[in-house]
Every structure is written in C-alpha cells, then in structure tokens.
Short mmCIF file of C-alpha atoms in Angstrom, two decimals:
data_model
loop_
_atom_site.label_atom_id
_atom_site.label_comp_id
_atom_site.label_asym_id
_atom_site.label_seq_id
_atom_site.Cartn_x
_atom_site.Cartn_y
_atom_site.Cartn_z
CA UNK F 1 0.00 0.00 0.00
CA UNK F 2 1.38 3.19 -1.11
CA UNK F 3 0.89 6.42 1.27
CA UNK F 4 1.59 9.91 -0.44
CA UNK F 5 5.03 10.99 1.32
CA UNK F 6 7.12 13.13 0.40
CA UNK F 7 9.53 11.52 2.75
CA UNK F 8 10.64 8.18 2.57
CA UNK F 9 10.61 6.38 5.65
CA UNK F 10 13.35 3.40 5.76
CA UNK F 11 13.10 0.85 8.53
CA UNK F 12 16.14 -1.91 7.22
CA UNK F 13 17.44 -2.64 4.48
CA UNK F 14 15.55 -5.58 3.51
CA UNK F 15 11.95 -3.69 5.24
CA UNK F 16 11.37 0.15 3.11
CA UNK F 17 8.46 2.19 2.97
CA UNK F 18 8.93 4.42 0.03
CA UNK F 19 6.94 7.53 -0.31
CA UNK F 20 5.94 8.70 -3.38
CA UNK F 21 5.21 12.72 -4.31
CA UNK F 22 1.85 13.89 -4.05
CA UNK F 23 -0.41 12.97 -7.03
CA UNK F 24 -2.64 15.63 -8.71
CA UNK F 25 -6.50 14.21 -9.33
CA UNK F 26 -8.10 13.97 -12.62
CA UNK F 27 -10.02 16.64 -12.04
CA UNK F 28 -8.16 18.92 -11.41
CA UNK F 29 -6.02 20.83 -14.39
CA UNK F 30 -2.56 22.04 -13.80
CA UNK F 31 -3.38 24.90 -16.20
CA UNK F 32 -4.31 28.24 -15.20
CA UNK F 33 -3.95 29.90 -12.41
CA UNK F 34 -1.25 28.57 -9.98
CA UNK F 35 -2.29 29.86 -6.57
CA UNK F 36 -6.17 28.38 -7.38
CA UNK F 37 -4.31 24.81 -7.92
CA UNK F 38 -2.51 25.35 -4.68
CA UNK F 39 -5.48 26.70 -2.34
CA UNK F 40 -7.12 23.28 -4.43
CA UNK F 41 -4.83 21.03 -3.31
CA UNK F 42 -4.24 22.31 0.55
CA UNK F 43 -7.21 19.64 1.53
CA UNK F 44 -5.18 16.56 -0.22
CA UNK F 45 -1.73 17.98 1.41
CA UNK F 46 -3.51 17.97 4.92
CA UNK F 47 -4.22 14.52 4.51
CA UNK F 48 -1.05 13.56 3.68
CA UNK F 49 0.71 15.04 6.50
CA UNK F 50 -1.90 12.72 8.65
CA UNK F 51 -1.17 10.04 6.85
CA UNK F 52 2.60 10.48 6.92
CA UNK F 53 2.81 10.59 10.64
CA UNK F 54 0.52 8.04 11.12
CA UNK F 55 2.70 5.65 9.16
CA UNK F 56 5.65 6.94 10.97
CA UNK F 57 4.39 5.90 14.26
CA UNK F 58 3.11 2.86 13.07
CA UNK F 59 6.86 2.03 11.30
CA UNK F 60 8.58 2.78 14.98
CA UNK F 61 6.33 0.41 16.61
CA UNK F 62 6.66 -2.54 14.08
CA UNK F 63 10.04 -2.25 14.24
CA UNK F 64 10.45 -2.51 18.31
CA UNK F 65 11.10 -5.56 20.05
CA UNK F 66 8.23 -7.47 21.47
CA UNK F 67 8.71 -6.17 25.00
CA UNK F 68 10.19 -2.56 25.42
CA UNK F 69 12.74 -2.22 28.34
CA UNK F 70 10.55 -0.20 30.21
CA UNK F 71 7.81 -2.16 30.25
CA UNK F 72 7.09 -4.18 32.95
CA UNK F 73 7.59 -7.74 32.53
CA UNK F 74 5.39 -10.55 33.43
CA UNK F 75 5.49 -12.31 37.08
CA UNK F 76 8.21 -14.96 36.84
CA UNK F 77 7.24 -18.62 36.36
CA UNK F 78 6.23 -21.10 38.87
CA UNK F 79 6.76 -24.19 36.59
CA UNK F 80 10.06 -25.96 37.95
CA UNK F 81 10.65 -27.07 34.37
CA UNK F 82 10.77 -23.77 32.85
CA UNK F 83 14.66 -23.84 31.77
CA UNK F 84 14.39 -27.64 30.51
CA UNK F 85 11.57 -25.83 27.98
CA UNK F 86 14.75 -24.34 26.11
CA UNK F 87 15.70 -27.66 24.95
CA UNK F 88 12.22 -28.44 23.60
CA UNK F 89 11.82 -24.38 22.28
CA UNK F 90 8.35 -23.59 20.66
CA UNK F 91 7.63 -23.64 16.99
CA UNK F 92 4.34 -21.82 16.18
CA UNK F 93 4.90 -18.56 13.94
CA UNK F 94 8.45 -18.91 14.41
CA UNK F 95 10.20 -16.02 12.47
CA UNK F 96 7.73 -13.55 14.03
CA UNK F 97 8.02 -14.23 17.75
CA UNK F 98 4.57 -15.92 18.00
CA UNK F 99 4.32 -18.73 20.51
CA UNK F 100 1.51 -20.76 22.05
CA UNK F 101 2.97 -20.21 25.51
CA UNK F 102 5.87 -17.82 26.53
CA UNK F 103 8.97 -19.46 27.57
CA UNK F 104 10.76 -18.09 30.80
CA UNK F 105 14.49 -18.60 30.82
CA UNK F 106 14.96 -15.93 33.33
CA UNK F 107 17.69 -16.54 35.42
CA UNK F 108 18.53 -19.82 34.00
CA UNK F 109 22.06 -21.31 33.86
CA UNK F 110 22.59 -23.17 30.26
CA UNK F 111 26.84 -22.62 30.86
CA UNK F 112 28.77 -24.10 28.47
CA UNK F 113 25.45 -26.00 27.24
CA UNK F 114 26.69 -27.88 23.99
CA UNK F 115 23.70 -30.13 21.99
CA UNK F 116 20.56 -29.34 23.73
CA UNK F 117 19.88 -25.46 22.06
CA UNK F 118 21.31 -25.90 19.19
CA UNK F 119 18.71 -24.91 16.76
CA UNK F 120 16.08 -24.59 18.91
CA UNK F 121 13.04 -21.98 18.63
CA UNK F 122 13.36 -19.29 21.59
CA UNK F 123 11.01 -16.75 19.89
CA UNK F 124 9.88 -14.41 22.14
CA UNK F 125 11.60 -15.98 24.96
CA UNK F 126 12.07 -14.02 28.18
CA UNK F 127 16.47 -14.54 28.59
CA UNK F 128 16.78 -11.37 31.19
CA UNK F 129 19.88 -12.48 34.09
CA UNK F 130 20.12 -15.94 32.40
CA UNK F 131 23.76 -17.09 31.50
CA UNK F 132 24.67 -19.18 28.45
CA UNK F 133 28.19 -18.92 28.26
CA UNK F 134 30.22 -21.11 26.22
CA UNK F 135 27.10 -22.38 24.80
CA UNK F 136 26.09 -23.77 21.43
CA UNK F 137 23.15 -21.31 19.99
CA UNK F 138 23.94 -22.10 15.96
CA UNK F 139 20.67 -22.02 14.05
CA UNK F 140 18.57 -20.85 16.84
CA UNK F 141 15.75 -19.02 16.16
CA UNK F 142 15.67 -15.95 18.61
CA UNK F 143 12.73 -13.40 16.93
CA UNK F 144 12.01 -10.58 19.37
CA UNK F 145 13.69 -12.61 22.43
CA UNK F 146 14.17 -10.10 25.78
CA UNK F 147 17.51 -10.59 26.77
CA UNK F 148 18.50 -7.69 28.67
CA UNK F 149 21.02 -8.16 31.11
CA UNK F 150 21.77 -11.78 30.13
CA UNK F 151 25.34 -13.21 29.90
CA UNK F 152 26.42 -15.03 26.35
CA UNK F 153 29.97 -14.76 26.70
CA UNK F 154 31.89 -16.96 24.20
CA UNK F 155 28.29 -18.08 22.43
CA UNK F 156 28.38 -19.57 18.82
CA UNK F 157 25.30 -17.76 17.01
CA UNK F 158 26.71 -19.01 13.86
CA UNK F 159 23.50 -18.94 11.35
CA UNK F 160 20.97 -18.12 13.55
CA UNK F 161 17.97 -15.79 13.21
CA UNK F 162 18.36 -13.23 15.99
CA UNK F 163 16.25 -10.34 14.66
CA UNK F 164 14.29 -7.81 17.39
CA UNK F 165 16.17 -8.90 19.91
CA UNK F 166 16.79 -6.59 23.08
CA UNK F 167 20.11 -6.98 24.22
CA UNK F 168 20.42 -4.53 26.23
CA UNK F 169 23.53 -4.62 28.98
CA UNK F 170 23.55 -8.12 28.11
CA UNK F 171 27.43 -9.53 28.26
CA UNK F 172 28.40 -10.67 24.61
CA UNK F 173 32.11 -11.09 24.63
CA UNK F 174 33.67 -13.20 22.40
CA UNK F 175 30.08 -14.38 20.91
CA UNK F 176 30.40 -15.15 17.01
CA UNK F 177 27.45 -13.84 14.77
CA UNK F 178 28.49 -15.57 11.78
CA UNK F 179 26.31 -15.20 9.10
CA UNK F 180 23.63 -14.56 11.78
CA UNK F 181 20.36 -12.22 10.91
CA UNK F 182 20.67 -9.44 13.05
CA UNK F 183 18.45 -6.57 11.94
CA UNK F 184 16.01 -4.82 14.26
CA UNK F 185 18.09 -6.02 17.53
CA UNK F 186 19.42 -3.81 19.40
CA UNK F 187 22.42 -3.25 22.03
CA UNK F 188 22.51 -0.20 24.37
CA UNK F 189 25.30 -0.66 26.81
CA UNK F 190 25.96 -4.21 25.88
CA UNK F 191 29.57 -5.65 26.22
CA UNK F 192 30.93 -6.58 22.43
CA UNK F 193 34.43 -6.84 22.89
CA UNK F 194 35.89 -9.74 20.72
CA UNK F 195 32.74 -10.66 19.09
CA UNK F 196 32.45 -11.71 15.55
CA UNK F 197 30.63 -9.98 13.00
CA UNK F 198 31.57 -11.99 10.10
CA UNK F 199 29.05 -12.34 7.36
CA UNK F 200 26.24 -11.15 9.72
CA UNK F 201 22.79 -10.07 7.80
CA UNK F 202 21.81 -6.65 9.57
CA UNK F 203 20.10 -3.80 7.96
CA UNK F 204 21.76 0.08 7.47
CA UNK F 205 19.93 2.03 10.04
CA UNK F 206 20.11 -1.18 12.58
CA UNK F 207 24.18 -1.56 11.61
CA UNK F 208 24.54 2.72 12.65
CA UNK F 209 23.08 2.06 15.81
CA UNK F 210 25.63 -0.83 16.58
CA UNK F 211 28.36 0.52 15.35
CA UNK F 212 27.76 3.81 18.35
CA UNK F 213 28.20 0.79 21.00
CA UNK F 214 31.97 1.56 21.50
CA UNK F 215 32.74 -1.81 23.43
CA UNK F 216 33.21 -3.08 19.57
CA UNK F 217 36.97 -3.81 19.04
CA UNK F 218 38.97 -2.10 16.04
CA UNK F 219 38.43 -5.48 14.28
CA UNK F 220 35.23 -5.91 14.75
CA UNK F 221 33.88 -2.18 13.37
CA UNK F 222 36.37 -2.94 10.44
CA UNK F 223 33.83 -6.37 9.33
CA UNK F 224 30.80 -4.45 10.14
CA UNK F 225 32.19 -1.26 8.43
CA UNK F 226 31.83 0.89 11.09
CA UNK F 227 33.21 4.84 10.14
#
C-alpha cells in the first residue's frame, strides 16, 4: 500500500516504505492559475501530512522488540521445568516471535550447554539475568527474544535468526554472529568486545546504531564497516 510521502521512511534494508510525491486528481487541471491549484490542493496535502505521521508511528512500533525495556515484565514462572523448555523451544509462527505459551528462561544457567539449544526456537523468549556462556546457539531461532542483562559470553550464534532482539547490557564477549540475521536487535550498553561480525545479515539504520556501542573492538567495526 502506497501512502503519499514526500519523505521516505526506511526501517532496514531488507523492510522500506517508500513515499511517493503527491499525485494531482483527474479533475483537477494544472493549467491556469497557480495559486487556485494550490489553495485546491491544501485539503489533499492535509491529509497527507496525517497520513505520513501516522505511518511513521506505526513504522517505529513494528520495528520494536516485542517487550520494550521499560515495560514491565510478566510475574516470573512457577513451573520448575521452565529452563528444561529451552531444549524443547516452541515452533508456532516462528520467524515472528509468536508462541503458544511464553517461555521463561529468566535466570537460568545453560553454561557451556553444547547439543541441547542448538537450533532450537526461543522466539519471544524471556532470557533477562540468564547465562549461556560457552554455549552452542547455531541455528537458533531468537525473533524478538528479551535478553536484557543476560550473559552469552563466548556463544556460537553461527546462522541463527536473531532479529528484534533486546540486548540490552547483556554480556556478549567473544560471541560469534556468523552469518547470523541481526536486523532490528538492538544493544545499548551491551559488552561486544571480541565478538564476531563476520558475514552477519543486519540492515543500514540497525548496523549505525551498533556501530555507536563503542565496546566493539577495532576489528570488529572494520567487518561491520563501522566509520
């Protein structure tokens, strides 16, 4: 659906709005006398400009993470299996962080965990305070997981589908996002010294927001392409 910007509004490289420059009706001729076509057109202009900022503010929100990090997050769970539900993951509507029931990892110790995540679905997963250092997390799917303040020092994301992810303070050294999908996650204060960045799928406006996070080594803003 096309909206009449003038303004283009760019979420990620793979995810664009484009606006397109106000068309003149049928009826109306562009003959004649130019301030009449103006003082014509000021009721189709006004309508843009609603438009416009409606689809801005709709474009912001679609692009957030699934739980903001000041919202306030749900009671932690009483089931005394909750961490063992990472090895079993969910998998309804898993590339947009849809699940049947959320899964609570909070506070959870998967250390230098090795077979049973690999590839697993943690969509939507609450990961705040868990630790999964040294752990395998190749070909996980992690769509709009809440992982502030969690610890995945030394983690192998190798090909996995980490997009709208809030990582926020989370401890990332040494983790290796090799030809991981990283667009729409974001990092404020996180630690990213030593990780790997090689191939990793991200989009242009998500990539200038990393690249501010100043824990990234020399060789690591030199992959990304960090000025």
């Amino acid at each position: 659906m096309d909206f009449p910007c003038q303004d283009s509004i760019r979420i990620s490289e793979s995810s664009a709005l484009v606006g397109t420059p106000l068309r003149i009706p049928p009826f109306l001729s562009v003959t004649g006398d130019r301030s009449s076509l103006q003082e014509s057109l000021s009721p189709f202009k006004e309508v843009q400009n609603v438009a416009c900022g409606l689809l801005a503010v709709w474009a912001v929100t679609a692009a957030s993470p699934v739980i903001a990090a000041n919202q306030r997050l749900p009671p932690l769970s009483t089931d005394p299996g909750r961490c063992e539900r990472a090895f079993v993951g969910n998998t309804i509507g898993q590339a947009n962080g849809v699940y049947d029931k959320p899964i609570d990892l909070r506070f959870c110790d998967f250390t230098n965990e090795k077979s049973n995540l690999k590839g697993k679905s943690l969509a939507a997963a609450l990961m705040s305070d868990a630790k999964f250092d040294g752990a395998d997390m190749s070909e996980v799917v992690m769509s709009k997981a809440y992982a502030v303040g969690a610890s995945f020092k030394g983690v192998d994301f190798s090909n996995a589908v980490i997009d709208r992810v809030n990582f926020g303070k989370a401890n990332l050294k040494g983790a290796v996002f090799k030809n991981t999908v990283l667009s729409g996650s974001t990092f404020d204060e996180a630690q990213l010294e030593d990780a790997v960045f090689e191939d990793t799928i991200i989009g242009y406006i998500d990539l200038q927001k990393l690249c501010r996070n100043t824990s990234i080594g020399e060789e690591g803003r030199a992959v990304l392409g960090c000025r």
